[in-house]
Short mmCIF file of C-alpha atoms in Angstrom, two decimals:
data_model
loop_
_atom_site.label_atom_id
_atom_site.label_comp_id
_atom_site.label_asym_id
_atom_site.label_seq_id
_atom_site.Cartn_x
_atom_site.Cartn_y
_atom_site.Cartn_z
CA MET A 1 -21.66 52.27 3.30
CA GLU A 2 -19.87 50.43 6.09
CA PHE A 3 -21.88 50.33 9.30
CA LYS A 4 -20.18 51.27 12.49
CA ARG A 5 -19.72 48.41 15.09
CA ILE A 6 -21.22 48.48 18.46
CA VAL A 7 -19.93 47.18 21.74
CA VAL A 8 -21.37 46.99 25.31
CA THR A 9 -19.14 48.89 27.72
CA GLY A 10 -21.37 49.21 30.78
CA MET A 11 -24.19 47.34 32.47
CA GLY A 12 -26.66 47.97 35.30
CA ALA A 13 -29.62 46.05 36.58
CA LEU A 14 -32.23 45.94 39.29
CA THR A 15 -33.95 42.60 39.21
CA PRO A 16 -36.08 40.23 41.28
CA LEU A 17 -32.87 38.14 41.79
CA GLY A 18 -30.62 41.06 42.96
CA ASN A 19 -30.01 44.72 42.73
CA THR A 20 -26.76 44.61 40.76
CA VAL A 21 -25.73 42.77 37.55
CA ASP A 22 -23.40 40.45 39.63
CA GLU A 23 -26.13 39.52 42.09
CA TYR A 24 -28.57 38.93 39.23
CA TRP A 25 -26.12 36.70 37.37
CA SER A 26 -25.32 34.81 40.47
CA GLY A 27 -29.06 34.20 41.01
CA LEU A 28 -29.36 33.00 37.43
CA ILE A 29 -26.63 30.47 37.40
CA HIS A 30 -27.65 29.11 40.71
CA GLY A 31 -31.26 28.72 39.60
CA VAL A 32 -32.75 30.92 42.28
CA PRO A 33 -36.55 31.49 42.02
CA GLY A 34 -37.45 35.23 42.37
CA ALA A 35 -41.10 34.80 43.20
CA ALA A 36 -42.73 35.30 46.56
CA PRO A 37 -46.03 36.60 48.04
CA ILE A 38 -46.74 40.19 47.04
CA THR A 39 -45.69 42.80 49.54
CA LEU A 40 -46.18 45.94 47.48
CA PHE A 41 -49.95 45.96 48.02
CA ASP A 42 -52.67 43.98 49.71
CA ALA A 43 -53.36 41.21 47.15
CA SER A 44 -55.51 39.05 49.42
CA LYS A 45 -58.55 39.42 47.14
CA PHE A 46 -56.66 38.89 43.89
CA ARG A 47 -56.53 35.64 41.89
CA THR A 48 -52.75 35.91 41.81
CA ARG A 49 -51.16 36.85 45.16
CA PHE A 50 -47.48 36.42 44.33
CA ALA A 51 -44.90 38.11 41.99
CA CYS A 52 -41.25 38.60 41.38
CA GLU A 53 -40.63 41.86 43.17
CA VAL A 54 -37.40 43.79 43.33
CA LYS A 55 -36.38 43.25 46.95
CA ASN A 56 -34.77 45.57 49.58
CA PHE A 57 -35.02 48.59 47.31
CA ASP A 58 -34.88 51.96 49.10
CA PRO A 59 -34.80 54.70 46.49
CA THR A 60 -33.50 57.21 49.03
CA GLN A 61 -30.26 55.25 49.15
CA PHE A 62 -29.62 56.47 45.61
CA LEU A 63 -31.72 59.59 45.13
CA ASP A 64 -32.36 62.50 47.43
CA LYS A 65 -35.71 62.27 49.11
CA LYS A 66 -37.22 65.15 47.15
CA GLU A 67 -36.11 63.67 43.84
CA ALA A 68 -37.28 60.20 44.72
CA ARG A 69 -40.72 61.42 45.60
CA LYS A 70 -41.17 63.13 42.26
CA VAL A 71 -40.61 60.04 40.14
CA ASP A 72 -42.50 56.87 39.68
CA ARG A 73 -41.04 53.56 40.82
CA PHE A 74 -40.28 52.60 37.19
CA THR A 75 -38.17 55.76 36.84
CA GLN A 76 -36.45 55.18 40.26
CA PHE A 77 -35.42 51.74 38.85
CA ALA A 78 -34.20 53.32 35.56
CA LEU A 79 -32.18 55.93 37.41
CA VAL A 80 -30.53 53.49 39.65
CA ALA A 81 -29.71 51.02 36.85
CA SER A 82 -28.39 53.77 34.63
CA ASP A 83 -26.18 55.12 37.42
CA GLN A 84 -24.69 51.65 37.71
CA ALA A 85 -24.13 51.34 33.96
CA VAL A 86 -22.67 54.79 33.50
CA SER A 87 -20.26 54.20 36.33
CA ASP A 88 -19.40 50.71 35.07
CA ALA A 89 -18.54 52.25 31.74
CA GLY A 90 -16.38 54.85 33.35
CA LEU A 91 -18.27 57.76 31.76
CA THR A 92 -17.77 61.09 33.52
CA ARG A 93 -18.72 64.60 32.65
CA GLU A 94 -15.05 65.26 31.79
CA ASN A 95 -14.36 62.42 29.34
CA ILE A 96 -17.38 62.57 27.07
CA ASN A 97 -19.06 64.87 24.58
CA PRO A 98 -22.55 65.13 26.00
CA ASP A 99 -24.01 65.99 22.59
CA ARG A 100 -23.00 62.59 21.30
CA ILE A 101 -24.61 60.52 23.99
CA GLY A 102 -28.27 59.63 23.82
CA VAL A 103 -30.77 57.71 25.92
CA VAL A 104 -33.29 55.33 24.33
CA LEU A 105 -35.32 53.45 26.99
CA GLY A 106 -38.29 51.14 26.79
CA SER A 107 -41.14 50.48 29.18
CA GLY A 108 -44.39 48.56 28.59
CA ILE A 109 -46.69 50.69 30.59
CA GLY A 110 -44.74 53.48 32.36
CA GLY A 111 -46.09 55.02 35.59
CA LEU A 112 -49.13 52.88 36.09
CA ILE A 113 -48.84 53.01 39.92
CA THR A 114 -48.81 56.83 39.77
CA PHE A 115 -51.78 56.83 37.41
CA GLN A 116 -53.76 54.47 39.61
CA ASN A 117 -53.02 56.36 42.86
CA GLU A 118 -53.89 59.76 41.46
CA VAL A 119 -57.14 58.59 39.84
CA VAL A 120 -58.21 56.66 43.00
CA ASP A 121 -57.52 59.78 45.04
CA PHE A 122 -59.60 61.87 42.63
CA ALA A 123 -62.47 59.34 42.75
CA LYS A 124 -62.60 59.55 46.53
CA GLY A 125 -63.31 63.29 46.36
CA ASP A 126 -66.37 65.32 45.45
CA GLY A 127 -65.41 65.70 41.80
CA THR A 128 -63.20 68.77 42.41
CA PRO A 129 -59.97 68.08 40.47
CA ARG A 130 -57.04 68.03 42.78
CA PHE A 131 -54.36 66.30 40.79
CA ASN A 132 -50.87 66.64 41.93
CA PRO A 133 -48.75 68.72 39.53
CA PHE A 134 -46.22 65.94 39.24
CA PHE A 135 -48.89 63.43 38.26
CA ILE A 136 -48.28 63.68 34.47
CA PRO A 137 -44.56 64.12 34.54
CA LYS A 138 -44.27 61.18 36.95
CA MET A 139 -46.52 58.94 34.90
CA ILE A 140 -45.47 59.48 31.29
CA LEU A 141 -43.41 56.66 29.88
CA ASP A 142 -40.69 58.82 28.27
CA ILE A 143 -39.84 60.55 31.56
CA ALA A 144 -37.26 57.84 32.52
CA ALA A 145 -35.16 58.71 29.47
CA GLY A 146 -35.59 62.39 30.21
CA GLN A 147 -34.59 61.97 33.91
CA ILE A 148 -31.47 60.07 32.92
CA SER A 149 -30.41 62.83 30.42
CA MET A 150 -30.87 65.47 33.17
CA ARG A 151 -28.93 63.51 35.76
CA HIS A 152 -25.94 62.85 33.52
CA ASN A 153 -26.19 65.77 31.05
CA PHE A 154 -26.57 63.46 28.07
CA ARG A 155 -27.84 65.71 25.24
CA GLY A 156 -28.05 63.33 22.23
CA PRO A 157 -31.17 61.57 20.92
CA ASN A 158 -33.55 60.94 23.81
CA TYR A 159 -36.90 59.15 23.74
CA ALA A 160 -38.84 56.12 24.87
CA VAL A 161 -39.84 53.05 22.90
CA VAL A 162 -43.11 51.16 23.54
CA SER A 163 -44.06 47.71 22.22
CA ALA A 164 -45.41 46.05 25.45
CA CYS A 165 -43.13 43.27 26.55
CA ALA A 166 -40.75 43.78 23.59
CA SER A 167 -40.19 47.43 24.53
CA SER A 168 -36.65 47.29 25.83
CA THR A 169 -35.50 45.10 22.90
CA ASN A 170 -36.97 47.54 20.43
CA ALA A 171 -35.17 50.28 22.37
CA MET A 172 -31.85 48.38 21.95
CA ILE A 173 -32.50 47.96 18.22
CA ASP A 174 -32.97 51.71 17.88
CA ALA A 175 -29.77 52.20 19.87
CA ILE A 176 -27.95 49.97 17.45
CA ASN A 177 -29.21 51.84 14.43
CA LEU A 178 -28.54 55.31 15.86
CA ILE A 179 -24.88 54.38 16.44
CA ARG A 180 -24.51 52.46 13.14
CA LEU A 181 -25.71 55.54 11.32
CA GLY A 182 -23.33 57.79 13.21
CA LYS A 183 -26.04 59.73 15.01
CA ALA A 184 -24.45 59.19 18.38
CA ASP A 185 -21.21 57.62 19.84
CA ILE A 186 -23.01 56.17 22.84
CA ILE A 187 -26.62 55.26 23.54
CA VAL A 188 -27.70 54.50 27.07
CA THR A 189 -30.42 51.92 26.44
CA GLY A 190 -32.61 49.33 28.02
CA GLY A 191 -35.82 49.59 29.91
CA SER A 192 -37.76 49.63 33.13
CA GLU A 193 -41.04 48.36 34.50
CA ALA A 194 -42.87 48.53 37.80
CA VAL A 195 -46.57 47.71 37.65
CA ILE A 196 -46.99 45.26 40.60
CA SER A 197 -50.06 47.01 41.86
CA GLU A 198 -53.83 46.55 42.04
CA ALA A 199 -54.23 47.82 38.54
CA GLY A 200 -51.38 45.87 37.05
CA VAL A 201 -52.03 42.55 38.71
CA GLY A 202 -55.84 42.92 38.42
CA GLY A 203 -55.58 43.82 34.76
CA PHE A 204 -53.39 40.85 33.83
CA ASN A 205 -55.41 38.50 35.99
CA ALA A 206 -58.59 39.51 34.14
CA MET A 207 -56.98 38.33 30.92
CA LYS A 208 -56.13 34.96 32.60
CA ALA A 209 -52.57 35.53 31.55
CA MET A 210 -50.93 34.93 34.88
CA SER A 211 -50.15 31.88 36.94
CA GLU A 212 -52.43 31.34 39.89
CA ARG A 213 -50.26 28.86 41.71
CA ASN A 214 -50.61 30.64 44.99
CA ASP A 215 -49.74 27.64 47.10
CA ASP A 216 -46.26 27.45 45.54
CA PRO A 217 -44.99 30.76 44.14
CA ALA A 218 -41.41 29.62 43.81
CA THR A 219 -42.28 27.01 41.20
CA ALA A 220 -45.02 28.93 39.45
CA SER A 221 -42.94 30.25 36.58
CA ARG A 222 -42.26 26.92 34.73
CA PRO A 223 -41.70 27.59 31.06
CA TYR A 224 -41.86 24.37 28.95
CA ASP A 225 -43.27 22.35 31.79
CA LYS A 226 -46.42 20.41 31.05
CA ASP A 227 -48.27 22.00 33.99
CA ARG A 228 -47.33 25.66 33.27
CA ASP A 229 -50.37 27.96 33.93
CA GLY A 230 -49.34 31.45 32.86
CA PHE A 231 -46.66 34.02 33.49
CA VAL A 232 -45.47 35.41 36.90
CA MET A 233 -45.25 39.14 37.02
CA GLY A 234 -41.83 40.60 37.55
CA GLU A 235 -40.46 44.10 37.71
CA GLY A 236 -37.10 45.77 37.42
CA ALA A 237 -34.79 47.62 35.07
CA GLY A 238 -31.72 46.95 32.94
CA VAL A 239 -29.51 49.57 31.35
CA LEU A 240 -26.71 48.99 28.90
CA ILE A 241 -24.12 51.30 27.44
CA PHE A 242 -23.93 50.75 23.64
CA GLU A 243 -20.85 52.38 22.28
CA GLU A 244 -19.38 52.72 18.85
CA LEU A 245 -16.33 50.34 18.76
CA GLU A 246 -13.64 52.98 17.76
CA HIS A 247 -14.93 55.38 20.34
CA ALA A 248 -14.71 52.69 23.02
CA LYS A 249 -11.21 51.65 21.99
CA LYS A 250 -9.97 55.22 21.89
CA ARG A 251 -10.98 55.89 25.49
CA GLY A 252 -9.64 52.46 26.55
CA ALA A 253 -13.14 51.20 27.74
CA LYS A 254 -13.62 47.68 28.90
CA ILE A 255 -15.64 45.74 26.39
CA TYR A 256 -18.09 43.03 27.39
CA CYS A 257 -19.25 41.92 24.00
CA GLU A 258 -20.27 43.13 20.52
CA VAL A 259 -23.91 43.74 19.60
CA ILE A 260 -24.11 42.52 16.02
CA GLY A 261 -27.73 43.00 15.11
CA GLY A 262 -31.45 42.86 15.71
CA GLY A 263 -34.76 42.36 14.11
CA ALA A 264 -38.38 43.52 14.60
CA THR A 265 -41.59 42.14 13.05
CA ALA A 266 -45.31 41.81 13.78
CA ASP A 267 -47.55 38.76 13.97
CA ALA A 268 -50.50 40.75 12.47
CA HIS A 269 -52.73 38.19 14.12
CA HIS A 270 -54.27 38.87 17.51
CA ILE A 271 -54.01 41.44 20.36
CA THR A 272 -52.69 38.95 22.93
CA ALA A 273 -52.44 35.40 21.44
CA PRO A 274 -49.32 34.50 19.56
CA HIS A 275 -49.52 33.33 15.97
CA PRO A 276 -50.09 29.57 16.46
CA ASP A 277 -47.23 28.63 14.14
CA GLY A 278 -44.94 31.28 15.53
CA LEU A 279 -44.88 33.16 12.29
CA GLY A 280 -43.81 36.50 13.61
CA ALA A 281 -41.28 34.81 15.93
CA LYS A 282 -39.84 32.96 12.94
CA ASN A 283 -39.54 36.02 10.89
CA VAL A 284 -37.99 38.15 13.63
CA MET A 285 -35.23 35.58 14.22
CA THR A 286 -34.53 35.36 10.48
CA GLU A 287 -34.40 39.11 10.29
CA ALA A 288 -32.04 39.42 13.20
CA LEU A 289 -29.66 36.77 11.76
CA LYS A 290 -29.66 38.57 8.45
CA ASP A 291 -29.04 41.91 10.10
CA ALA A 292 -26.22 40.44 12.08
CA GLY A 293 -24.75 38.81 8.95
CA ILE A 294 -24.57 35.37 10.50
CA GLN A 295 -25.96 31.88 9.79
CA PRO A 296 -28.32 30.00 12.07
CA ALA A 297 -25.52 27.49 12.88
CA ASP A 298 -23.47 30.37 14.41
CA VAL A 299 -25.87 30.72 17.36
CA ASP A 300 -24.97 28.94 20.58
CA TYR A 301 -27.68 30.08 22.97
CA ILE A 302 -31.19 31.41 22.65
CA ASN A 303 -32.66 33.20 25.65
CA THR A 304 -36.33 32.69 24.74
CA HIS A 305 -39.40 34.82 25.47
CA GLY A 306 -40.72 31.71 27.16
CA THR A 307 -43.16 33.24 29.54
CA SER A 308 -44.69 29.98 30.82
CA THR A 309 -47.96 30.46 29.08
CA PRO A 310 -49.50 27.32 27.49
CA LEU A 311 -49.66 28.70 23.94
CA GLY A 312 -46.70 31.07 23.75
CA ASP A 313 -44.07 28.52 24.69
CA ILE A 314 -45.16 26.16 21.95
CA ALA A 315 -45.35 28.71 19.24
CA GLU A 316 -41.85 30.06 19.94
CA THR A 317 -40.36 26.54 20.01
CA LYS A 318 -41.88 25.76 16.62
CA ALA A 319 -40.34 28.90 15.28
CA ILE A 320 -36.87 28.02 16.55
CA ILE A 321 -37.04 24.57 14.89
CA GLU A 322 -38.09 26.17 11.61
CA VAL A 323 -35.38 28.84 11.66
CA PHE A 324 -32.51 26.73 12.97
CA GLY A 325 -33.33 23.28 11.55
CA ASP A 326 -31.11 20.53 12.91
CA HIS A 327 -28.93 23.11 14.65
CA ALA A 328 -31.91 23.78 16.98
CA TYR A 329 -30.87 20.56 18.71
CA GLU A 330 -27.23 21.67 19.12
CA LEU A 331 -27.80 25.05 20.70
CA ASN A 332 -28.93 25.77 24.26
CA ILE A 333 -32.35 27.26 24.90
CA SER A 334 -33.43 28.65 28.19
CA SER A 335 -36.14 30.92 29.68
CA THR A 336 -34.64 32.88 32.52
CA LYS A 337 -38.20 34.02 33.21
CA SER A 338 -38.41 30.81 35.20
CA MET A 339 -36.38 32.74 37.81
CA THR A 340 -37.02 36.51 37.26
CA GLY A 341 -40.61 36.19 36.27
CA HIS A 342 -41.83 38.29 33.39
CA CYS A 343 -40.41 41.80 33.81
CA LEU A 344 -42.65 42.96 30.93
CA GLY A 345 -41.16 45.96 29.12
CA ALA A 346 -37.83 45.47 31.02
CA ALA A 347 -37.69 41.80 30.11
CA GLY A 348 -35.77 42.36 26.83
CA VAL A 349 -32.81 44.09 28.35
CA ILE A 350 -32.72 42.04 31.50
CA GLU A 351 -32.53 38.93 29.32
CA ALA A 352 -30.04 40.60 26.98
CA ILE A 353 -27.81 40.95 30.13
CA ALA A 354 -28.15 37.23 30.66
CA CYS A 355 -27.02 36.70 27.07
CA ILE A 356 -23.98 39.08 27.52
CA LYS A 357 -23.02 37.32 30.72
CA SER A 358 -23.35 33.97 28.98
CA VAL A 359 -21.06 35.05 26.21
CA VAL A 360 -18.53 36.45 28.71
CA HIS A 361 -18.56 33.42 30.97
CA ASN A 362 -19.34 30.53 28.59
CA MET A 363 -22.25 29.55 30.82
CA VAL A 364 -25.91 29.08 29.94
CA PRO A 365 -28.36 29.98 32.78
CA PRO A 366 -31.06 27.37 33.25
CA THR A 367 -34.87 27.04 32.81
CA ILE A 368 -35.73 26.09 36.37
CA ASN A 369 -38.90 24.47 37.66
CA HIS A 370 -39.08 21.67 35.21
CA PHE A 371 -41.00 18.75 36.64
CA THR A 372 -42.91 17.11 33.79
CA ASP A 373 -42.11 16.97 30.02
CA ASP A 374 -44.71 18.54 27.76
CA PRO A 375 -45.48 16.05 25.00
CA GLU A 376 -46.23 18.92 22.61
CA LEU A 377 -42.59 20.09 22.82
CA ASP A 378 -39.81 18.39 20.85
CA PRO A 379 -37.73 16.41 23.39
CA ARG A 380 -34.59 16.70 21.30
CA LEU A 381 -34.35 20.43 22.19
CA ASN A 382 -31.97 21.31 25.01
CA PHE A 383 -34.00 23.65 27.30
CA THR A 384 -31.22 23.71 29.89
CA PHE A 385 -33.57 22.45 32.45
CA ASN A 386 -32.92 23.05 36.17
CA LYS A 387 -29.17 23.46 36.11
CA ALA A 388 -26.86 25.91 34.36
CA GLN A 389 -24.68 24.39 31.58
CA GLU A 390 -21.12 25.22 30.74
CA ARG A 391 -20.38 25.47 27.07
CA PRO A 392 -18.61 27.74 24.62
CA VAL A 393 -21.00 30.60 23.82
CA ASN A 394 -19.75 32.75 21.02
CA ILE A 395 -23.09 34.11 19.96
CA ALA A 396 -26.39 34.45 21.95
CA LEU A 397 -29.80 35.66 20.78
CA SER A 398 -32.62 37.12 22.85
CA ASN A 399 -36.24 36.97 21.84
CA THR A 400 -39.09 39.09 23.21
CA PHE A 401 -42.65 39.40 22.08
CA GLY A 402 -45.33 41.88 23.19
CA PHE A 403 -49.13 42.15 23.33
CA GLY A 404 -50.12 43.72 20.03
CA GLY A 405 -48.11 41.08 18.13
CA HIS A 406 -44.76 42.84 18.39
CA ASN A 407 -41.63 40.63 18.06
CA ALA A 408 -38.08 41.83 18.64
CA CYS A 409 -34.78 40.06 18.78
CA VAL A 410 -31.16 41.13 19.46
CA ILE A 411 -27.91 39.19 18.97
CA VAL A 412 -24.73 39.56 20.95
CA LYS A 413 -21.27 38.13 20.16
CA LYS A 414 -18.02 37.50 22.05
CA TYR A 415 -15.81 40.47 21.33
CA SER A 416 -12.53 39.69 19.51
CA MET B 1 -44.48 80.36 66.40
CA SER B 2 -48.24 79.87 65.87
CA ASP B 3 -49.64 76.48 65.33
CA ILE B 4 -50.47 77.38 61.72
CA ALA B 5 -46.91 78.64 61.10
CA SER B 6 -45.40 75.41 62.37
CA ARG B 7 -47.75 73.32 60.21
CA VAL B 8 -46.88 75.40 57.12
CA LYS B 9 -43.17 75.11 57.79
CA LYS B 10 -43.40 71.32 58.19
CA ILE B 11 -45.08 71.03 54.79
CA ILE B 12 -42.42 73.14 53.19
CA VAL B 13 -39.58 71.16 54.75
CA ASP B 14 -41.17 67.91 53.67
CA LYS B 15 -42.06 68.86 50.09
CA LEU B 16 -39.02 70.95 49.20
CA GLY B 17 -36.54 68.81 51.13
CA VAL B 18 -34.95 71.87 52.78
CA ASP B 19 -33.57 72.39 56.26
CA GLU B 20 -35.95 73.83 58.82
CA ALA B 21 -33.52 76.67 59.51
CA GLU B 22 -33.79 77.81 55.89
CA VAL B 23 -37.59 78.22 56.19
CA THR B 24 -37.67 81.79 57.46
CA ASN B 25 -40.68 84.12 56.94
CA GLU B 26 -38.73 86.10 54.30
CA ALA B 27 -37.69 83.03 52.37
CA SER B 28 -39.07 82.96 48.81
CA PHE B 29 -40.13 79.43 47.57
CA THR B 30 -38.47 79.88 44.21
CA ASN B 31 -35.56 82.21 44.92
CA ASP B 32 -34.43 80.85 48.30
CA LEU B 33 -35.88 77.35 48.72
CA GLY B 34 -35.24 75.82 45.29
CA ALA B 35 -38.85 75.36 44.21
CA ASP B 36 -39.79 75.27 40.55
CA SER B 37 -43.26 76.19 39.21
CA LEU B 38 -44.59 72.65 39.86
CA ASP B 39 -43.30 72.61 43.39
CA THR B 40 -45.13 75.81 44.07
CA VAL B 41 -48.38 74.37 42.82
CA GLU B 42 -47.90 71.35 44.91
CA LEU B 43 -47.21 73.43 48.06
CA ILE B 44 -50.53 75.34 47.56
CA MET B 45 -52.35 72.07 47.19
CA GLU B 46 -50.81 70.76 50.37
CA PHE B 47 -51.86 73.91 52.21
CA GLU B 48 -55.43 73.38 50.95
CA LYS B 49 -55.40 69.83 52.12
CA GLU B 50 -53.85 70.48 55.47
CA PHE B 51 -56.16 73.37 56.31
CA ASN B 52 -59.18 72.15 54.45
CA ILE B 53 -59.71 75.24 52.38
CA SER B 54 -59.62 76.20 48.73
CA ILE B 55 -57.20 78.86 47.59
CA PRO B 56 -58.33 80.58 44.39
CA ASP B 57 -55.62 80.76 41.65
CA GLU B 58 -55.35 84.59 41.70
CA GLN B 59 -54.76 84.38 45.48
CA ALA B 60 -52.29 81.52 45.15
CA GLU B 61 -50.19 83.55 42.71
CA THR B 62 -49.58 86.15 45.41
CA ILE B 63 -48.25 83.60 47.88
CA THR B 64 -44.55 83.43 47.08
CA THR B 65 -42.82 83.51 50.49
CA VAL B 66 -43.22 81.47 53.65
CA GLY B 67 -44.51 84.56 55.54
CA GLN B 68 -47.17 85.26 52.93
CA ALA B 69 -48.39 81.67 53.17
CA VAL B 70 -48.53 81.84 56.96
CA SER B 71 -50.48 85.07 57.05
CA TYR B 72 -52.84 84.02 54.24
CA LEU B 73 -53.60 80.80 56.11
CA GLU B 74 -53.95 82.48 59.56
CA GLU B 75 -56.55 84.70 57.94
CA HIS B 76 -58.47 82.02 55.98
CA ALA B 77 -57.94 78.61 57.72
CA LYS B 78 -61.08 77.18 59.26
#
């Protein structure tokens, strides 16, 4: 059976670098750091007091006041990013068959802020339950996919995917497979995350997973630097329109690139620590290459998971060298988390957008904040430190890994 | 308009996102003001909070219009 081919025909993004795909990409290639002191809550007693927030976001600019109030911040992000993507792809109620369009969206945690606020409110009372009737439908992680379907009347497959920080990559892989198998013509896919809150920051702080460089937030996310001290929390959403190639051609859609495959594996090792040799990471890249039907030497750019944690960055680098051999020194590697921070469940799609733009513009965004080489990393690798690099980019690969040992990877290719 | 009536109407305008002019005594939450079943539950909760009372479920079910809410609260508000 010949699988159907998939292309990207629309993009939308809300990121710590800007609230459109173009602003985001401009931030990336100019090496703009997205981190700053936390404004979303009073973090003065927290070990980490900075994050990569989405800036100047007023949901009532996009949603009516009543609608905005009934959805969590992560759903507000998803709705705004999907509006952008749907409009970018030129989808209207008149030119599509709604039964053939699905929504598959990832999030790592879902409505944590709603959950936190409702439970805190309950705890302040005398034990009488006075939960808001919108508490559960605001909080549940699948609601973003549901809300998008209602807003645009998309009646195809509709669900959420959860694999912590790999969530939106796993969502994209499901989208690929649904279209390949002919279950839908279009899948609106990607993910959203918004957990910069007492519970989110406090929880990750307790794991000692986050950078505590409070005196210099802008340089705190420094993947592959010797003095990296953990990830910087980000938030945001990315939404892509994955469309079956013939369907896209027939309606004369603009095509950004082809999505040629993906892979998913598990470390089966530890709840939070990566496998020390990057075993799951190695397997997932191998799987993705096989799924895409390409050789390691075909890859020009890898957007790494590269969260700026001491162990994670090393394990992934080892895996790259094992999978790509000598070609590992020919391709470009970068961690755009150095600029966006770690957008958790939305990281996969936000970084896939960086890969797509890279393929479109033949430009590799940098890994900023590099000051000191880490002797544990192979100096022959090109980490695209500090400045974007122009080069032909035909194929780009995006890695994401999540707590629980989930690994997921997608590959995009210049469309021809 | 009594103080209670104006507080009730303010809550309805805020929660249902409707114009003040639409919030007449005869207006039904679901038929006229666009509320769904969850909105209605939320309205009752907001009345309870605003007037510091507890409205039993069987009473709450009989409050379906603006006027019914106002008269219930005028009778029961502390």
